[in-house]
Coordinates of C-alpha atoms and ligand atoms in Angstrom, one line a residue:
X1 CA 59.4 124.8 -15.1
X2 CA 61.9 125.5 -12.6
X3 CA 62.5 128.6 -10.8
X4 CA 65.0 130.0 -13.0
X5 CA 62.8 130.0 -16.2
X6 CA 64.0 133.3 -18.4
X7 CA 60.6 135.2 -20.4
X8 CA 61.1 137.0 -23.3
X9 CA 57.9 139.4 -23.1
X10 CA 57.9 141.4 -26.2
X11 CA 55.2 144.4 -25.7
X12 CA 53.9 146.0 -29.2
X13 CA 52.3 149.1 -29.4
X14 CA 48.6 148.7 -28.8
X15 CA 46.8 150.6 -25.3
X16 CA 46.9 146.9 -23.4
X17 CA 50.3 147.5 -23.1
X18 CA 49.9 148.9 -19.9
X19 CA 48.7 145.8 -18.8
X20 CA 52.2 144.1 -20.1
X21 CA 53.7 145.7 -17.1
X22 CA 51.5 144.1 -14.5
X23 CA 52.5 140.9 -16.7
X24 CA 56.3 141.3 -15.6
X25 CA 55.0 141.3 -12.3
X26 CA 52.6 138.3 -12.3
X27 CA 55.6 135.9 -14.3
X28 CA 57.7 137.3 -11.5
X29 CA 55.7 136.2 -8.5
X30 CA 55.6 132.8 -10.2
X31 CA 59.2 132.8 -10.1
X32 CA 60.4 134.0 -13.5
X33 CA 63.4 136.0 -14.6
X34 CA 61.4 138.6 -17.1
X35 CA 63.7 140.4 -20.1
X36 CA 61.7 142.6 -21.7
X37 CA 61.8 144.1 -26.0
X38 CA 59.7 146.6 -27.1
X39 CA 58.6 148.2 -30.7
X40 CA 58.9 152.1 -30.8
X41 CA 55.4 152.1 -30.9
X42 CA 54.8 150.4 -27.7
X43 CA 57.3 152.9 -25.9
X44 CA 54.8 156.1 -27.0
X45 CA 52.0 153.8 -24.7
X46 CA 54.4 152.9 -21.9
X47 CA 57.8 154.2 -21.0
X48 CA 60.6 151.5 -21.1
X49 CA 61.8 152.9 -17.7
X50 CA 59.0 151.4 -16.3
X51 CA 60.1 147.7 -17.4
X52 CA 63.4 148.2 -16.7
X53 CA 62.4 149.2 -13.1
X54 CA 60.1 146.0 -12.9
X55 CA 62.2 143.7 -14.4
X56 CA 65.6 144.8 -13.3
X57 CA 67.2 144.1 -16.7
X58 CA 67.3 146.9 -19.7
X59 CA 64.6 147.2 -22.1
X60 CA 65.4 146.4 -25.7
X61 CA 63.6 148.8 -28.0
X62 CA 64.6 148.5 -31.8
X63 CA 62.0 149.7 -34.8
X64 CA 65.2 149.9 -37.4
X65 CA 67.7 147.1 -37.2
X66 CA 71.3 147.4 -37.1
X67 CA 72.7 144.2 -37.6
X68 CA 75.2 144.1 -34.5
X69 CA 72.5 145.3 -32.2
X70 CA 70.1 142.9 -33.6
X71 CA 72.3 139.7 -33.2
X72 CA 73.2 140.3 -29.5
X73 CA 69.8 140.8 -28.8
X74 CA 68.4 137.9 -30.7
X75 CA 71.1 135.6 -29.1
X76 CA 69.8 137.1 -25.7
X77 CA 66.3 136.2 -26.9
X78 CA 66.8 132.8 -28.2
X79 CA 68.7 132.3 -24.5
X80 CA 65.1 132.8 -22.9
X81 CA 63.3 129.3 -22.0
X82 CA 59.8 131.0 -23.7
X83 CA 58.9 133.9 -26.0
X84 CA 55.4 136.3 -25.1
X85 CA 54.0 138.6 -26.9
X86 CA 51.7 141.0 -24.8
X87 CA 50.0 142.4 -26.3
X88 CA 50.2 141.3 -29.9
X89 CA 49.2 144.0 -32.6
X90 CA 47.2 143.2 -36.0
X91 CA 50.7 145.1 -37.2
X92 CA 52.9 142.7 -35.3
X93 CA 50.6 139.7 -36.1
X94 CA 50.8 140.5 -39.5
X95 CA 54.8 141.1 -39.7
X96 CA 55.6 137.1 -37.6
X97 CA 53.1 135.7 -40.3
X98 CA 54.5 137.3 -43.6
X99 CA 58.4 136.5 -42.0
X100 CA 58.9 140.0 -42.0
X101 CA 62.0 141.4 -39.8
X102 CA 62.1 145.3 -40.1
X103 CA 62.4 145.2 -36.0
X104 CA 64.0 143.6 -33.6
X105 CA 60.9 141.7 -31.5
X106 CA 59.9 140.6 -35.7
X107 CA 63.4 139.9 -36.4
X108 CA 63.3 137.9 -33.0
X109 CA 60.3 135.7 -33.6
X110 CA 61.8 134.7 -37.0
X111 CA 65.1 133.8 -35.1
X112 CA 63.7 132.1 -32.1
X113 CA 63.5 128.7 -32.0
X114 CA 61.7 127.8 -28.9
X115 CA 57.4 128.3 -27.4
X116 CA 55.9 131.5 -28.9
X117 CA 53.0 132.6 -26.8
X118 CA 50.6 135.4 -28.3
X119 CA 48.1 137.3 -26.9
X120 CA 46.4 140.2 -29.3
X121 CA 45.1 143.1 -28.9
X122 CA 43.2 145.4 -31.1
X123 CA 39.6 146.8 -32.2
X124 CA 37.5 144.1 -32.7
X125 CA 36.9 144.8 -36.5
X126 CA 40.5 144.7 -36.8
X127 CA 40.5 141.3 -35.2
X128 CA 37.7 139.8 -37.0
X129 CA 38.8 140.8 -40.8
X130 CA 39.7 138.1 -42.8
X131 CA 43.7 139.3 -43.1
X132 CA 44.0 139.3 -39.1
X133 CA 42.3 135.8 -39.5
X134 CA 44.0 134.5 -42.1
X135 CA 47.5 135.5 -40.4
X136 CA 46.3 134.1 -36.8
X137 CA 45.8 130.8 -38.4
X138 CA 49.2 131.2 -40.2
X139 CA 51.0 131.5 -37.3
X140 CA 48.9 128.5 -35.5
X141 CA 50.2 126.4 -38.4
X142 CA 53.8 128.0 -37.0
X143 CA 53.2 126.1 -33.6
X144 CA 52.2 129.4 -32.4
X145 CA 50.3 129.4 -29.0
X146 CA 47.5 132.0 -29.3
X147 CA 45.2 133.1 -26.1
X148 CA 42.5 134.7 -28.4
X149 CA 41.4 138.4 -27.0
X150 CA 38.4 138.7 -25.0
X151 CA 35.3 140.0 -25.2
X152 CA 34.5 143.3 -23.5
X153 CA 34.6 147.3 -24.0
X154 CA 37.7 148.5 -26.0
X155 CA 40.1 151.5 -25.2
X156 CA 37.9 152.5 -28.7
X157 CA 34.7 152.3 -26.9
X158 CA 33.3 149.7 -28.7
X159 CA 31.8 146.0 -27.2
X160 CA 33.2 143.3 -28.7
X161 CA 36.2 140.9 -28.8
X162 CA 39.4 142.4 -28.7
X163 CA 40.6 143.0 -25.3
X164 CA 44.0 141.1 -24.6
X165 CA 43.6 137.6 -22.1
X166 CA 44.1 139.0 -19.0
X167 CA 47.6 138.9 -17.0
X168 CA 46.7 136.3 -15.1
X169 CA 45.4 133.8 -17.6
X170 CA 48.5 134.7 -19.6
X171 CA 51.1 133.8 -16.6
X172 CA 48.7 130.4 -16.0
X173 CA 49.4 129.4 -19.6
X174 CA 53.1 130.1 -20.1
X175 CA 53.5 128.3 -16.2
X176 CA 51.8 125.6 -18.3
X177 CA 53.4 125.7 -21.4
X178 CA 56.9 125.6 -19.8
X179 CA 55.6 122.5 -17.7
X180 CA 54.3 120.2 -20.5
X181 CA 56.2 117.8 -22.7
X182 CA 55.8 119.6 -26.3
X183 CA 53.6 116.9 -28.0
X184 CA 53.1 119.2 -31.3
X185 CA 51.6 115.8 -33.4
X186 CA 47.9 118.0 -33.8
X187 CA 49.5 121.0 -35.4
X188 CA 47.4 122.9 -37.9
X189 CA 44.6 120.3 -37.2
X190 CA 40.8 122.0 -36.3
X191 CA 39.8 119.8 -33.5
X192 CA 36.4 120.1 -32.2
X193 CA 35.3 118.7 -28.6
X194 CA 31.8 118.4 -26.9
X195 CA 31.7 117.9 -23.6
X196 CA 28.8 118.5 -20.5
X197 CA 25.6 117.1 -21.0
X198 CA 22.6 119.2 -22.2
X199 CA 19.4 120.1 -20.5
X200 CA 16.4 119.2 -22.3
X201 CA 13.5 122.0 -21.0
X202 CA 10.1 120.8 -19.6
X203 CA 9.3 124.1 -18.5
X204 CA 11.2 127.5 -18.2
X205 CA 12.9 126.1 -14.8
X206 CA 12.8 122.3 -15.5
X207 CA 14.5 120.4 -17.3
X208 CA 15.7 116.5 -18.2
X209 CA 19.5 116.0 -17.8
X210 CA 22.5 113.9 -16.4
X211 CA 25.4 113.7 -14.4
X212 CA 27.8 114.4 -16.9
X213 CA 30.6 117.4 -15.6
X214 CA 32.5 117.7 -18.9
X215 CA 35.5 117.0 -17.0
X216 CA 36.7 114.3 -19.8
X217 CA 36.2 117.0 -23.1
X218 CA 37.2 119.8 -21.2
X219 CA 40.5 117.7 -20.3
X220 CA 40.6 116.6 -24.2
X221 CA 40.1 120.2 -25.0
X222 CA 43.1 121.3 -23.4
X223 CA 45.0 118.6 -24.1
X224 CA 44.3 118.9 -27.4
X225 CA 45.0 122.5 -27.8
X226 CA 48.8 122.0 -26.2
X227 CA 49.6 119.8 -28.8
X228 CA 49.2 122.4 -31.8
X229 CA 45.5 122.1 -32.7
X230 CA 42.7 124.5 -33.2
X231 CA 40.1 123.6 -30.6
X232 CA 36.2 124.6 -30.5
X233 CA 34.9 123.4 -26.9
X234 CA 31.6 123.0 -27.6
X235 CA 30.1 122.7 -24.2
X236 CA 27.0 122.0 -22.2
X237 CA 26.9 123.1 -18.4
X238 CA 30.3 122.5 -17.9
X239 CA 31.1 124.1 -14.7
X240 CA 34.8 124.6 -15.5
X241 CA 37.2 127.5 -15.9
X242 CA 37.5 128.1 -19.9
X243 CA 40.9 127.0 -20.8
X244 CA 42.7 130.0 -22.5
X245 CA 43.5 129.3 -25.9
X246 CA 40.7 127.1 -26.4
X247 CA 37.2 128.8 -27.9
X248 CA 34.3 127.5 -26.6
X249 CA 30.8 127.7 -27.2
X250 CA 27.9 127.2 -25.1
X251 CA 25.3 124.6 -25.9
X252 CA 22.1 123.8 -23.8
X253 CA 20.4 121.6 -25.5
X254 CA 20.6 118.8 -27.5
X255 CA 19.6 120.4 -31.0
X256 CA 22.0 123.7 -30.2
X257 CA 24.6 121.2 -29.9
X258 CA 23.5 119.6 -33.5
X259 CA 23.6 122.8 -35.4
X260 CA 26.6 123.6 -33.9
X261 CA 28.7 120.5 -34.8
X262 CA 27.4 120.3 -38.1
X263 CA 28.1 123.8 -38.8
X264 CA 31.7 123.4 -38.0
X265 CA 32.1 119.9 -39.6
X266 CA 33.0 121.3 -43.3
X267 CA 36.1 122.9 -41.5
X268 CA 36.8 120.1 -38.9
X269 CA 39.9 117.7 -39.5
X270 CA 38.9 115.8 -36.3
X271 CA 35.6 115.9 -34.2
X272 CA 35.7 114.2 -30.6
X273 CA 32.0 113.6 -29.2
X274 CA 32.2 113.2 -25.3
X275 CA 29.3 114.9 -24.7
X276 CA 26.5 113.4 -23.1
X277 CA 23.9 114.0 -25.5
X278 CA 20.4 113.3 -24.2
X279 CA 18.5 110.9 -26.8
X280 CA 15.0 112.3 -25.8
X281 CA 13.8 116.2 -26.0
X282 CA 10.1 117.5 -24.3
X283 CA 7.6 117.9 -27.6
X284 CA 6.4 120.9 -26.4
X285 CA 7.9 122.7 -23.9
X286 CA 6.4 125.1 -21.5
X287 CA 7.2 128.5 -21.6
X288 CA 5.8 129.4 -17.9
X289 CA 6.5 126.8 -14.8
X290 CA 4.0 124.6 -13.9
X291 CA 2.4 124.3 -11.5
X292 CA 1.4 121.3 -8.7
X293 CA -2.8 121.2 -9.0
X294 CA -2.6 119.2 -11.9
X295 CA -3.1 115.4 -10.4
X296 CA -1.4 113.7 -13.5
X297 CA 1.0 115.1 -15.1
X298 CA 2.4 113.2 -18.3
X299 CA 5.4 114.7 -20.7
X300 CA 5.6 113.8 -24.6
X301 CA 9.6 113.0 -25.4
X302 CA 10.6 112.7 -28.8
X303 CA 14.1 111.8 -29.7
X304 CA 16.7 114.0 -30.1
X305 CA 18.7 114.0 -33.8
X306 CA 22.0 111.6 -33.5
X307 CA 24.2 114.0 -33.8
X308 CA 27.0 111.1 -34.8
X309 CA 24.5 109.3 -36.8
X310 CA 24.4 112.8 -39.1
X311 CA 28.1 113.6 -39.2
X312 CA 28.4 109.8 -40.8
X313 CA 26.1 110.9 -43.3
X314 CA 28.0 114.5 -44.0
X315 CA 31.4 114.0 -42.9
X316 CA 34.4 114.0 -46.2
X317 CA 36.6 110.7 -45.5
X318 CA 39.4 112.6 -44.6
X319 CA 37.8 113.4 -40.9
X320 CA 38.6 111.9 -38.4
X321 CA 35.5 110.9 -35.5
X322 CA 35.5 109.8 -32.4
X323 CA 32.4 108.7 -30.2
X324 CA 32.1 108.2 -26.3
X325 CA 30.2 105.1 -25.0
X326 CA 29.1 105.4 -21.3
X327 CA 27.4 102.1 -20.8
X328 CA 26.4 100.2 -17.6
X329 CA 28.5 97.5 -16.6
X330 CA 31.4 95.6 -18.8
X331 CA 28.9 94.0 -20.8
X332 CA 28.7 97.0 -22.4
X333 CA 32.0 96.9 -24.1
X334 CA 30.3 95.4 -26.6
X335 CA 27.5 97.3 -27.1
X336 CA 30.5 100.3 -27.9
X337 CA 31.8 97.8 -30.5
X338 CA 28.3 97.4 -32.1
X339 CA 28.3 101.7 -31.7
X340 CA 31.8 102.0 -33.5
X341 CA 30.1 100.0 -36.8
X342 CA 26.7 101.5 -36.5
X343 CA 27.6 105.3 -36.1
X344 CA 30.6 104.8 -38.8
X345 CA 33.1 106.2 -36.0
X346 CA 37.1 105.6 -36.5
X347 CA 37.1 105.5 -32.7
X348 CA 34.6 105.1 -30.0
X349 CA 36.1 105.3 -26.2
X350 CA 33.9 103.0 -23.9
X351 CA 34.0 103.6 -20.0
X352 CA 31.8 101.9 -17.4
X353 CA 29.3 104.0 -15.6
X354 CA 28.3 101.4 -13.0
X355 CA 31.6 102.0 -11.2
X356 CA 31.8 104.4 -8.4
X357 CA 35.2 105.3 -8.8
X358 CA 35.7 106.5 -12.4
X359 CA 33.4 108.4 -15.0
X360 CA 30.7 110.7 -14.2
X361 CA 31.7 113.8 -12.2
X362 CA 35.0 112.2 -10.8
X363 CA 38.2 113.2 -11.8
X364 CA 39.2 109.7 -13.0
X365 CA 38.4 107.5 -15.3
X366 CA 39.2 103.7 -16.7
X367 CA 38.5 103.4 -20.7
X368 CA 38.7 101.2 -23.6
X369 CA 39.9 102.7 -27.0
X370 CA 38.3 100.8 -29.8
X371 CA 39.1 101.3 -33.4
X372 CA 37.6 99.0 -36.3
X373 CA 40.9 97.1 -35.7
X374 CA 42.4 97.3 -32.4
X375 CA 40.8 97.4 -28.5
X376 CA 43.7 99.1 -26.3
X377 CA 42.6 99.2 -22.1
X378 CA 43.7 102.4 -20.8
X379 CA 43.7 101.5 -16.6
X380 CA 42.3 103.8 -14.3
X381 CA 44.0 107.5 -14.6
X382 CA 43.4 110.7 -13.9
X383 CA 41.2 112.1 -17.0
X384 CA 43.9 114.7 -17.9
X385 CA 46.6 111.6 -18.2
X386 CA 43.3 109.6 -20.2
X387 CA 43.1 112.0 -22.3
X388 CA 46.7 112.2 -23.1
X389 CA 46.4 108.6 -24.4
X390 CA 43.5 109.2 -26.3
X391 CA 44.7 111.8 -27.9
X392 CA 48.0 110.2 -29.1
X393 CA 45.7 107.4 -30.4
X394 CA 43.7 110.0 -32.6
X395 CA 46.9 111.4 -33.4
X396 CA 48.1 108.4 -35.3
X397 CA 44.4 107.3 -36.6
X398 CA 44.5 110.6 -38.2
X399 CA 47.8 109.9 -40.3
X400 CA 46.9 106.7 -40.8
X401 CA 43.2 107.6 -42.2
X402 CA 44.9 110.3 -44.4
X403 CA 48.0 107.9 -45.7
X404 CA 50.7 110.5 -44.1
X405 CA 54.1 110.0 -42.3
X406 CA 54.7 109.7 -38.5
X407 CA 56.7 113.0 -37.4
X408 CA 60.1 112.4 -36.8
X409 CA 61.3 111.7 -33.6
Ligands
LIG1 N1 25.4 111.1 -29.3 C1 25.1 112.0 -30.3 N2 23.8 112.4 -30.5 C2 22.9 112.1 -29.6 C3 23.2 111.2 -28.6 C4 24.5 110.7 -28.4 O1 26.0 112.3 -31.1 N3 21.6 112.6 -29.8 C5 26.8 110.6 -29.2 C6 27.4 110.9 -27.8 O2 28.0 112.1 -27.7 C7 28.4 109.7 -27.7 C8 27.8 108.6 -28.6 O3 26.8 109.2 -29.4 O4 29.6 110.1 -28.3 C9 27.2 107.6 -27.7 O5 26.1 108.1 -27.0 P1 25.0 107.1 -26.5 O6 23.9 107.9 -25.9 O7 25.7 106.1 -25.6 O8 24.6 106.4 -27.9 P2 23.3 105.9 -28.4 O9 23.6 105.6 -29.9 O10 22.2 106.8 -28.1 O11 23.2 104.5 -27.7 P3 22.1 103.9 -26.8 O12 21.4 103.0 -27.8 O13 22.9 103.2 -25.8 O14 21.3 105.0 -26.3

């Protein structure tokens, strides 16, 4: 991004528009020249005085097109570095997804060539019918990059999901999105992630766990997500800010996990397991805490489902899996080998947890990338650039798996 980077924020007429102005503001402060287009509708919930005051430039506001006025402003648009939308009606949603250009900030999106940034806004029934779904997923397929509303209380007075991302995570992203090469080689793909590791409960404060932070998925995750897929996060105490865009789930334990992936495997064109899963669960946990008089205290494990082991059973050929190996010294490389064959992965990424200096809760990490046919040493790297390599190699084991082209270019 460099400090000259031109916004198109379109605003559309839902209440969060308000919000839209503090928007201008927050792209400002991160050095951004802000142009702003509106729909009639959005000027009944704000005036477009107030964003030509904030943003110093006039306000386009177009609900019937007239095909001079439309071209100059759609060349103006397509000279803007990245297109917004905030907020993002079900109205407007549904117009980019159906093509549909009966206003200007429509008739821009179908013109515009460059990042498209959504965030909606609406009642949460309104967000959750299958139509708003179907065209979300529509314009995902588009290369669209949607931050999925919150959840909280709506302007309606309802709880539930709905509420636009706030400002701030909205500037993050588009700082972001103007930053990042545009790798687009997952588009349209549903890419699920675990990271974390669970906590197995002996009692209602204790529990069996590890070390793992979740940095690794939640890098994947995001990574992931800014290449054009649809990303779950499916996560277990992973102390990390959520990564807008990306919808995460939590789960604890080691059988929330299971249910989890295998009730999104049907729909999952690629499932990455970096969680650290723990092998053994308590028999019978205790629902109090208990307490220190008893002199010897034993606790029955039983081991946990392999969750990998099942999705080999379940999974269509088409999908593509990926397993993590963190194994104690180099030895283990081939222990990951023997993993790759035994859990029917495509890929398994091995890293050595005997080493201070990568893996468990540091921000770097040194990995091997094992397919049935090829072992590729990725050298010591921030996760986030790790990741980058892992995902281009998933990338192209999916096209392979599924007999399709590379992209051009
Ligand atoms: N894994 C899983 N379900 C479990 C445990 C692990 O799906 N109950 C996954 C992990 O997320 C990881 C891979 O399996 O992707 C390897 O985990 P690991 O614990 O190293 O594998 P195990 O098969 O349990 O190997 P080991 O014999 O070393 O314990």
């Amino acid at each position: 991004m460099t400090s000259s980077s031109t916004v198109l924020l379109g605003v559309t007429g839902g209440i969060a528009a308000y919000k839209s102005a503090e928007l201008v503001r927050g792209f400002q402060k991160a050095g951004m020249d802000v142009r702003v287009m509106m729909t009639k509708a959005a000027t009944r919930f704000v005036a477009p005085l107030t964003f030509e005051t904030l943003s110093g430039h006039a306000v386009h506001v177009g609900d019937r097109l007239r095909a001079d006025f439309a071209i100059t402003h759609i060349e103006e648009g397509n000279a803007a570095d990245i297109f917004v939308i905030a907020p993002a009606t079900a109205n407007t949603l549904a117009k980019m997804a159906g093509g549909l250009a009966d206003n200007l900030l429509a008739a821009t999106y179908l013109a515009y060539s460059g990042t498209v940034v959504i965030a909606p806004s609406m009642n949460t029934n309104m967000w959750h019918h299958a139509a708003t779904q179907r065209n979300v997923s529509t314009l995902r397929d588009q290369g669209v990059f949607i931050l999925e509303p919150g959840a909280g209380e709506l302007a309606c007075g309802v709880y539930g999901s709905g509420r636009m991302a706030d400002p701030d995570s909205i500037v993050a992203e588009v700082k972001h999105r103007l930053q990042v090469e545009r790798k687009t080689d997952l588009r349209g793909l549903r890419v699920a992630i675990t990271a974390g590791g669970t906590r197995e409960p002996i009692d209602a404060v204790r529990f069996i766990g590890n070390r793992s932070s979740g940095k690794m998925g939640a890098a994947l995750a995001r990574g992931a997500f800014d290449r054009g897929a649809r990303v779950e996060l499916i996560k277990a105490y992973v102390d990390l800010p959520a990564a807008p865009g990306v919808r995460e789930v939590e789960t604890p334990t080691a059988a929330a996990m299971y249910r989890e992936v295998i009730g999104l495997l049907p729909d999952l064109d690629v499932l990455i397991m970096a969680a650290a899963v723990a092998d053994y669960s308590v028999v019978m946990p205790t629902g109090g805490k208990i307490g220190k008089s008893l002199e010897d205290l034993s606790v029955s494990l039983c081991p946990t489902t392999d969750i990998l082991c099942e999705v080999a059973l379940k999974k269509r050929p088409d999908q593509f899996i990926v397993g993590f190996a963190a194994e104690y010294g180099m030895e283990g490389l081939a222990r990951a080998r023997e993993k790759l064959a035994r859990k029917h992965l495509d890929m398994i990424v091995f890293n050595d947890i005997s080493r201070q200096d990568i893996g468990f809760n540091s921000d770097y990490n040194e990995v091997f990338i094992l397919t049935p046919s090829s072992e590729v040493k990725v050298e010591r790297a921030q996760k986030e650039t790790i990741a980058e390599v892992v995902l281009d190699h998933i990338a192209r084991g999916i096209r392979t798996l599924r007999g399709e082209p590379a992209p051009a270019g």
